[in-house]
Short mmCIF file of C-alpha atoms in Angstrom, two decimals:
data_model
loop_
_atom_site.label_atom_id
_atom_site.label_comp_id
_atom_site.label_asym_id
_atom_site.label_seq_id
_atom_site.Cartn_x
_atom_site.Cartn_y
_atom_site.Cartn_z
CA UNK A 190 0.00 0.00 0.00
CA UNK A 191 1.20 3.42 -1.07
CA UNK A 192 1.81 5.79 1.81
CA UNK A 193 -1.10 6.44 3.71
CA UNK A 194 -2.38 9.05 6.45
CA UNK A 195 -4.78 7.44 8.48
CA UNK A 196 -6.73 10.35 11.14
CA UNK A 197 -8.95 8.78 14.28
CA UNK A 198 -10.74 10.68 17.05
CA UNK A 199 -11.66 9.09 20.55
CA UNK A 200 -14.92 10.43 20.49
CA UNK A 201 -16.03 10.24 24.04
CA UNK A 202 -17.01 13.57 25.18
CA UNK A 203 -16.85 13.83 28.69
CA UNK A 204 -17.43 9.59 29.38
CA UNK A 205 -13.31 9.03 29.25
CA UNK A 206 -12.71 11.53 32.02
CA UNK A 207 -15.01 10.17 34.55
CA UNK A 208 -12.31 8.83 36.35
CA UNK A 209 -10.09 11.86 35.81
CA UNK A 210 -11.37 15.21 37.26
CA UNK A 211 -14.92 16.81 37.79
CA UNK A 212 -17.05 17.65 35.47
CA UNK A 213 -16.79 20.89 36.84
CA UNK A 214 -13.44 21.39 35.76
CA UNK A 215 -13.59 19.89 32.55
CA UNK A 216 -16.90 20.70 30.94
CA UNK A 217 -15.62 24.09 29.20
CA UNK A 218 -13.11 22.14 27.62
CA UNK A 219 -15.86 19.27 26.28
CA UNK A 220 -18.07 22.14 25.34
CA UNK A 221 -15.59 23.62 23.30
CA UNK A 222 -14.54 20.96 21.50
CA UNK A 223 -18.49 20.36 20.38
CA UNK A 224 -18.28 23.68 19.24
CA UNK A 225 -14.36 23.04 17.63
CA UNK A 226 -16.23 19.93 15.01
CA UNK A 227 -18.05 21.96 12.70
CA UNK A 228 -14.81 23.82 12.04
CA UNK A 229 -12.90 20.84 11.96
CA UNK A 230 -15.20 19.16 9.17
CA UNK A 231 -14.38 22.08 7.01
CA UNK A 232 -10.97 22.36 7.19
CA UNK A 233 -11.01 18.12 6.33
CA UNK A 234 -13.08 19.00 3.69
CA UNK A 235 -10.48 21.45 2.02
CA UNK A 236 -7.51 18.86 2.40
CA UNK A 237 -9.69 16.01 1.65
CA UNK A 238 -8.35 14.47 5.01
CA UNK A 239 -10.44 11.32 5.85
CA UNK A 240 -10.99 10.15 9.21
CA UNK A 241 -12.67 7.75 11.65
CA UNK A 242 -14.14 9.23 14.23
CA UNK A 243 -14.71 6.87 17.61
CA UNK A 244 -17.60 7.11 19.30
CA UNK A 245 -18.68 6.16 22.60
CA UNK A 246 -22.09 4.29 22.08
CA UNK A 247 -24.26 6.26 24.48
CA UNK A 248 -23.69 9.24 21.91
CA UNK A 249 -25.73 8.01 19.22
CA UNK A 250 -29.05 8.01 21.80
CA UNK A 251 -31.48 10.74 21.50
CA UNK A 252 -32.60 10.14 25.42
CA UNK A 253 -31.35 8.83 27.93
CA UNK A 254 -34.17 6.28 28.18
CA UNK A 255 -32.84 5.02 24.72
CA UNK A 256 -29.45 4.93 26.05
CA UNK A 257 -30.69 2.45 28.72
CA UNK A 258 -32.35 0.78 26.93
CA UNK A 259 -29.39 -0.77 25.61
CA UNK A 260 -27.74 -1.28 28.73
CA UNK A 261 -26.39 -4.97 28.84
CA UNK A 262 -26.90 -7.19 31.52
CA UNK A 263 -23.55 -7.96 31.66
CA UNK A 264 -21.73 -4.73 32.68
CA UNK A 265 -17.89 -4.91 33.70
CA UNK A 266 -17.41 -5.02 37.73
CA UNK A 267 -14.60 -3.24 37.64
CA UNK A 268 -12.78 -3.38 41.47
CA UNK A 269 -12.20 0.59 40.85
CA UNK A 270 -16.07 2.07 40.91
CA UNK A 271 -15.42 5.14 39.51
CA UNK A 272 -14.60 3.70 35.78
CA UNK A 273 -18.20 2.50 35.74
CA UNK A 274 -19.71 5.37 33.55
CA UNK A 275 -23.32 3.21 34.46
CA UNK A 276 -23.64 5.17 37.74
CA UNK A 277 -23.86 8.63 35.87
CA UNK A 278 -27.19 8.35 34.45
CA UNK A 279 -28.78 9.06 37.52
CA UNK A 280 -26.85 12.54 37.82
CA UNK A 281 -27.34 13.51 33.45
CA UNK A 282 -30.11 15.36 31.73
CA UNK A 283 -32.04 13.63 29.68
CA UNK A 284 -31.26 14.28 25.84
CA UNK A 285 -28.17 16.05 24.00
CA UNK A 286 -29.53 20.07 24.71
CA UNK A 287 -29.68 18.98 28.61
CA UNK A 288 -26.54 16.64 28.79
CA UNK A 289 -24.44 18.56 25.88
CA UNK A 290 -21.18 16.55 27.49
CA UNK A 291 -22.32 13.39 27.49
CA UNK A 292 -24.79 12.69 24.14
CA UNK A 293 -24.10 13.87 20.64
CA UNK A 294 -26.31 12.53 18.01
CA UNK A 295 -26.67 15.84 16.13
CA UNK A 296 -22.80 15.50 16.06
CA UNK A 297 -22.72 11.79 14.71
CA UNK A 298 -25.08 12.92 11.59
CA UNK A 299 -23.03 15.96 10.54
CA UNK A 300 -19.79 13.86 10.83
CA UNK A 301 -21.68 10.97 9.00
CA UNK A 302 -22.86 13.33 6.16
CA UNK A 303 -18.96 14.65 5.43
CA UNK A 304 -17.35 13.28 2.89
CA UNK A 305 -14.59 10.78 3.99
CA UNK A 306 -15.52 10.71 7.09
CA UNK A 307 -16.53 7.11 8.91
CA UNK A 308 -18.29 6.42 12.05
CA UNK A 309 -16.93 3.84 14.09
CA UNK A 310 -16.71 2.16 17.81
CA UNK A 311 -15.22 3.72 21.02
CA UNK A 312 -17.19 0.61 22.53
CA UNK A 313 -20.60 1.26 24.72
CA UNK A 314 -19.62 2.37 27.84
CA UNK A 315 -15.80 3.61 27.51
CA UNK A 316 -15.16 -0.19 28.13
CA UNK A 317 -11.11 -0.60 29.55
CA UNK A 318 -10.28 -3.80 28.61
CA UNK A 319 -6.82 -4.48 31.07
CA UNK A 320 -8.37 -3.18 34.38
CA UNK A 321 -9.39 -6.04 37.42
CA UNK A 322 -12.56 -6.80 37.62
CA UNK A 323 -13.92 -7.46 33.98
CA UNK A 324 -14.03 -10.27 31.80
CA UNK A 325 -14.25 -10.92 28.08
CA UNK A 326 -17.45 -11.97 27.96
CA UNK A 327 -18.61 -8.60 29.63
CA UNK A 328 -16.56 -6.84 27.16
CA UNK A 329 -18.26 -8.99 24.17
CA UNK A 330 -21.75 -7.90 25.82
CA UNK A 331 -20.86 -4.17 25.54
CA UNK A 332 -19.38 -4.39 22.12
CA UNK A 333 -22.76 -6.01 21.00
CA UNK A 334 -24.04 -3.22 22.80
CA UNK A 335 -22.41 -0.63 20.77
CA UNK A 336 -22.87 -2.53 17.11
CA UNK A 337 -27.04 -2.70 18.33
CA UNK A 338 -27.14 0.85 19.19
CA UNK A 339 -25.18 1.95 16.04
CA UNK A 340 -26.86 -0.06 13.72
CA UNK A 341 -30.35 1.44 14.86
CA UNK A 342 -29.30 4.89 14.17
CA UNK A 343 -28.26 3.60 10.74
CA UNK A 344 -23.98 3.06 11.36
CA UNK A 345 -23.12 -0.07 10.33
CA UNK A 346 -19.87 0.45 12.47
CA UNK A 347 -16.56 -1.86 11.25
CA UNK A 348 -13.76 -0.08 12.51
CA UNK A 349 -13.34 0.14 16.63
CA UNK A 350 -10.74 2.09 19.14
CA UNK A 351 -10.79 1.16 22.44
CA UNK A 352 -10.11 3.31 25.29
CA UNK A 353 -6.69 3.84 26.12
CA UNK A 354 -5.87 1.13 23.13
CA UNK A 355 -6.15 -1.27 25.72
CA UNK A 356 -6.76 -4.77 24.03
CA UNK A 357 -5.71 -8.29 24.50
CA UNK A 358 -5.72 -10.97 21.88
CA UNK A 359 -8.75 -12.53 23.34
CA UNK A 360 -10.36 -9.40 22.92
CA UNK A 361 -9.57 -9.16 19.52
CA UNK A 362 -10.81 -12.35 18.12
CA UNK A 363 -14.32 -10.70 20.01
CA UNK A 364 -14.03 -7.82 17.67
CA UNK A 365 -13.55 -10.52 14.92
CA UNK A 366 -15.92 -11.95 15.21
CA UNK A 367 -18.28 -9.40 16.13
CA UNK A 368 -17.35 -8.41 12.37
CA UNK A 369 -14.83 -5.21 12.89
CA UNK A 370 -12.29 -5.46 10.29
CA UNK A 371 -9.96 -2.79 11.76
CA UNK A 372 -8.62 -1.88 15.10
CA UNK A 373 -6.16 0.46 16.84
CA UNK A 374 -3.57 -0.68 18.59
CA UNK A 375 -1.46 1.35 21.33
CA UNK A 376 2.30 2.59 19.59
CA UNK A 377 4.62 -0.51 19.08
CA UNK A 378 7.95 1.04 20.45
CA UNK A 379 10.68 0.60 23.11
CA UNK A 380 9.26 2.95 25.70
CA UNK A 381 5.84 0.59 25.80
CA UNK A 382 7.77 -2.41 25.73
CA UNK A 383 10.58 -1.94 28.47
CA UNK A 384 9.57 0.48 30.64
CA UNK A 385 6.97 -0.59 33.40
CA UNK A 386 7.59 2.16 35.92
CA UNK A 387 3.98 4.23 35.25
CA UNK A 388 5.82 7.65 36.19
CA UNK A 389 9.41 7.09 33.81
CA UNK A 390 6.59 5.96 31.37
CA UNK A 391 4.12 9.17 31.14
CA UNK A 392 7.79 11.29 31.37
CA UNK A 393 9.35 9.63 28.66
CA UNK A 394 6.35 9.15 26.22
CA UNK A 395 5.91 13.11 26.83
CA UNK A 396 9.79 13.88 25.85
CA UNK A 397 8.60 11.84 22.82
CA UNK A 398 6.22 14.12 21.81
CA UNK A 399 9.13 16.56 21.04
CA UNK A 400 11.70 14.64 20.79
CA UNK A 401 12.74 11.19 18.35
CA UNK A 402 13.10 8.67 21.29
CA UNK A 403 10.97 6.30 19.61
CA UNK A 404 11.41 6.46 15.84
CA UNK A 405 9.07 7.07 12.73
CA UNK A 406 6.23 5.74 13.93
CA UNK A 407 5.58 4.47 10.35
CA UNK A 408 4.64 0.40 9.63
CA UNK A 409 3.07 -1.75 7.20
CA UNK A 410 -0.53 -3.20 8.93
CA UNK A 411 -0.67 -6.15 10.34
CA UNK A 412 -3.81 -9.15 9.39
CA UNK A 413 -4.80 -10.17 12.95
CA UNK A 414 -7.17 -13.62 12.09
CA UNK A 415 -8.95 -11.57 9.80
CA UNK A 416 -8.79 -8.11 11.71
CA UNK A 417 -6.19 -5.46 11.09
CA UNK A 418 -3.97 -3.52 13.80
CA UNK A 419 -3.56 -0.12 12.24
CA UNK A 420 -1.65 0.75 15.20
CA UNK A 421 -1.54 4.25 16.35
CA UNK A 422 2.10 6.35 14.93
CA UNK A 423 1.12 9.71 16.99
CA UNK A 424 -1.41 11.17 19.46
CA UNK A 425 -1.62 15.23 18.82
CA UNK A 426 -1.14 16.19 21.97
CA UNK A 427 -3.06 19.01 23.59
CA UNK A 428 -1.07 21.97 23.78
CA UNK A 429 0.59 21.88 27.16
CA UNK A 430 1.18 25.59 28.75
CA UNK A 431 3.91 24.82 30.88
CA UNK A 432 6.00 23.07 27.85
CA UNK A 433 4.65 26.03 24.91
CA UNK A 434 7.78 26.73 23.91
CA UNK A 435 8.41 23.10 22.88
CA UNK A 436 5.39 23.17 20.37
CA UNK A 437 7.38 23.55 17.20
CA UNK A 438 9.54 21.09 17.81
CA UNK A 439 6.16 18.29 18.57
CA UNK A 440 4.27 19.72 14.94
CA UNK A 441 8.03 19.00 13.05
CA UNK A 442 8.28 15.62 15.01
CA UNK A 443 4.57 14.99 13.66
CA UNK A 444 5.82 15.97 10.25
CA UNK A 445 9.15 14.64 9.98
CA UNK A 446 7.03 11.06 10.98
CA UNK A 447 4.81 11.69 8.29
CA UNK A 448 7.69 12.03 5.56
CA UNK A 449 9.29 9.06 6.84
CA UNK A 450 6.00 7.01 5.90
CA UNK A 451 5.05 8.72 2.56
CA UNK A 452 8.80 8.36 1.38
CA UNK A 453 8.58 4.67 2.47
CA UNK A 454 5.13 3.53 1.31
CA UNK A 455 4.16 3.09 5.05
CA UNK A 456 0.98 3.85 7.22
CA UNK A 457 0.96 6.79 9.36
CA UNK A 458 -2.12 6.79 11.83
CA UNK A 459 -2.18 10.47 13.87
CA UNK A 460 -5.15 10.55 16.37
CA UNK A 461 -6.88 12.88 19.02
CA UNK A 462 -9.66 13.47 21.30
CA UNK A 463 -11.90 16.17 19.95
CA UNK A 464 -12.08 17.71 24.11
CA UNK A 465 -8.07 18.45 23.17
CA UNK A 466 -9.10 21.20 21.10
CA UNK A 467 -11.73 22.44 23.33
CA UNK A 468 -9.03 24.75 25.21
CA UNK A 469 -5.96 26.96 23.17
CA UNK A 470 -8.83 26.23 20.05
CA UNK A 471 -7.30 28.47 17.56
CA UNK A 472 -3.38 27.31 18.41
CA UNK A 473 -5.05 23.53 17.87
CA UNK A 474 -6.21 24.73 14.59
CA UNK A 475 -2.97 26.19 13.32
CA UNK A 476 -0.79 23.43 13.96
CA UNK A 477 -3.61 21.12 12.29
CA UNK A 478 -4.14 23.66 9.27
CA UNK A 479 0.36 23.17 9.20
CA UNK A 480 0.15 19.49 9.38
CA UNK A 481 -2.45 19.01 6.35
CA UNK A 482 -0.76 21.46 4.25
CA UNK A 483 2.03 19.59 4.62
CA UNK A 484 0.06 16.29 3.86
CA UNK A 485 -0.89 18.23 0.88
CA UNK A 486 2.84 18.76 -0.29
CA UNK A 487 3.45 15.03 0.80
CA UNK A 488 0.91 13.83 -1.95
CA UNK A 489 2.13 16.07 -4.38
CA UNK A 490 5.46 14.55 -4.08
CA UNK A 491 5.11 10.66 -2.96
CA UNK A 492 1.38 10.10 -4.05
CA UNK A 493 0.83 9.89 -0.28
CA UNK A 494 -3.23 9.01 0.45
CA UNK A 495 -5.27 9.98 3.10
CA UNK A 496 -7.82 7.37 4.31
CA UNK A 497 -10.12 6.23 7.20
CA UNK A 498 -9.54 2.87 8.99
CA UNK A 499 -12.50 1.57 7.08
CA UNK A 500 -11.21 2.48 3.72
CA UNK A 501 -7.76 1.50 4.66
CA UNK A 502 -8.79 -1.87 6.00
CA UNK A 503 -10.84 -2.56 2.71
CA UNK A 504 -7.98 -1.49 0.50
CA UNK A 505 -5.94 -4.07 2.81
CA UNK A 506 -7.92 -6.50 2.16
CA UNK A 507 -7.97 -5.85 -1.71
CA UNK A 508 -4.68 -6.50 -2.03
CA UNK A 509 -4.80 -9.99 -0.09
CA UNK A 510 -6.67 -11.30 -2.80
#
């Protein structure tokens, strides 16, 4: 496969920081990245950038009787409470206008009516797949969850991210046969391999947002029993106050990874949360609006593509014939 820019977006709204901070303190940043999509349509729309975009399943539902109404009866016991989202819904509005942070159907049909753009799975409930307490076969009742409640809104969903990348090959061969044909996987490099100490961990994989610890990032996808890992190169960081002056050197580390892969006919996935861009919005946009003109020069030059996880997974699959 030709070089290829692949773009995902953990869309979660506020259900991946239950377990982080307050609502309270985060919901300005939520709101504004609701209010950052419309924007960020159009400026994929003028690079003809395609992307997946993630969604938690309780997004798609218009109430939050619907939501519940998908609720399976086997829900993950996790031994830390708080990263049960299930709790929440006695504490939400009821529909999008009255719970703006934690359903977005409006959102779902203006992404699903972009050109390029795909909907796919951030699993039902923000599912984390490595924490004690939960099983596969509660994780296979909340992905069934989140094809059910896709599928009624009219998503037939095939490519899935889950939370934190967190997966385990027994997982996978769920999402197999549960029909997904692609997946992301966390970065393959040294620092997620050796290190085990969770503090030199988050310090080094932040020095590797601006500087080359861990390589290009670039790789040729990998068949999984019929599923394929298009692993994650690059997460666009949000921009980090404390660290500002160290932001051109993460947008030429995002670049230089992304010439590395179109010179070398590799895959290049970059990913985000929408919520990053909901604070510093405009500074998000400019180092996007750099990094797709430069995707622009890239095809120019190398042919490089830019496609969704669906499209790239079909393509895949094209040429195993």
């Amino acid at each position: 496969m030709a070089g290829t820019l692949i773009v995902s977006l953990d869309f979660e709204l506020f259900w991946g920081m239950l377990d982080v901070c307050p609502l309270e303190d985060y919901q300005d940043n939520v709101l504004g990245g609701r209010r950052a999509i419309p924007r960020l349509l159009r400026l994929f729309r003028e690079h003809d950038i395609h992307a997946t975009w993630a969604a938690v399943g309780f997004l798609f539902a218009e109430s939050k009787e619907e939501a519940q109404r998908y609720f399976p009866q086997n829900r993950p016991g996790y031994e830390n409470p708080k990263l049960s989202p299930y709790p929440w819904f006695d504490r939400i509005g009821d529909n999008e206008d009255q719970a703006p942070c934690f359903f977005a159907p409006s959102l779902l049909k203006m992404v699903a009516q972009t050109q390029g753009q795909e909907i796919g799975s951030h699993t039902f409930c923000h599912y984390y797949c490595r924490e004690k307490g939960q099983d596969v076969t509660a994780f296979r009742a909340d992905m069934e969850a989140a094809k059910a409640i896709a599928r009624d809104h009219g998503y037939d969903v095939t490519s899935v991210i889950l939370p934190r990348n967190q997966t385990e090959p027994e997982y996978t061969e769920v999402l197999r046969q549960l029909g997904f044909t692609a997946y992301r996987d966390e970065e393959n490099d040294w620092i997620h391999e050796k290190i085990h100490n969770h503090t030199l961990l988050r310090a080094l994989r932040l020095m590797d947002v601006y500087l080359p610890l861990t390589g290009q990032g670039g790789y040729i996808p990998r068949n999984e029993g019929g599923i394929w890992n298009l692993t994650g190169s690059r997460m666009l960081k949000p921009i980090f106050k404390p660290l500002h002056g160290l932001e051109r050197l993460k947008i030429h580390r995002v670049k230089a990874q992304m010439h590395h892969a179109a010179k070398h006919d590799l895959t290049f996935h970059l990913w985000w949360h929408p919520h990053n861009m909901g604070a510093m919005t405009q500074e998000y946009f400019d180092e996007l609006e750099e990094i797709f003109a430069y995707y622009d020069e890239l095809r120019e030059k190398y042919g490089m593509r830019s496609l969704n996880m669906g499209e790239a997974a079909r393509e895949l699959n094209k040429g195993c014939k």
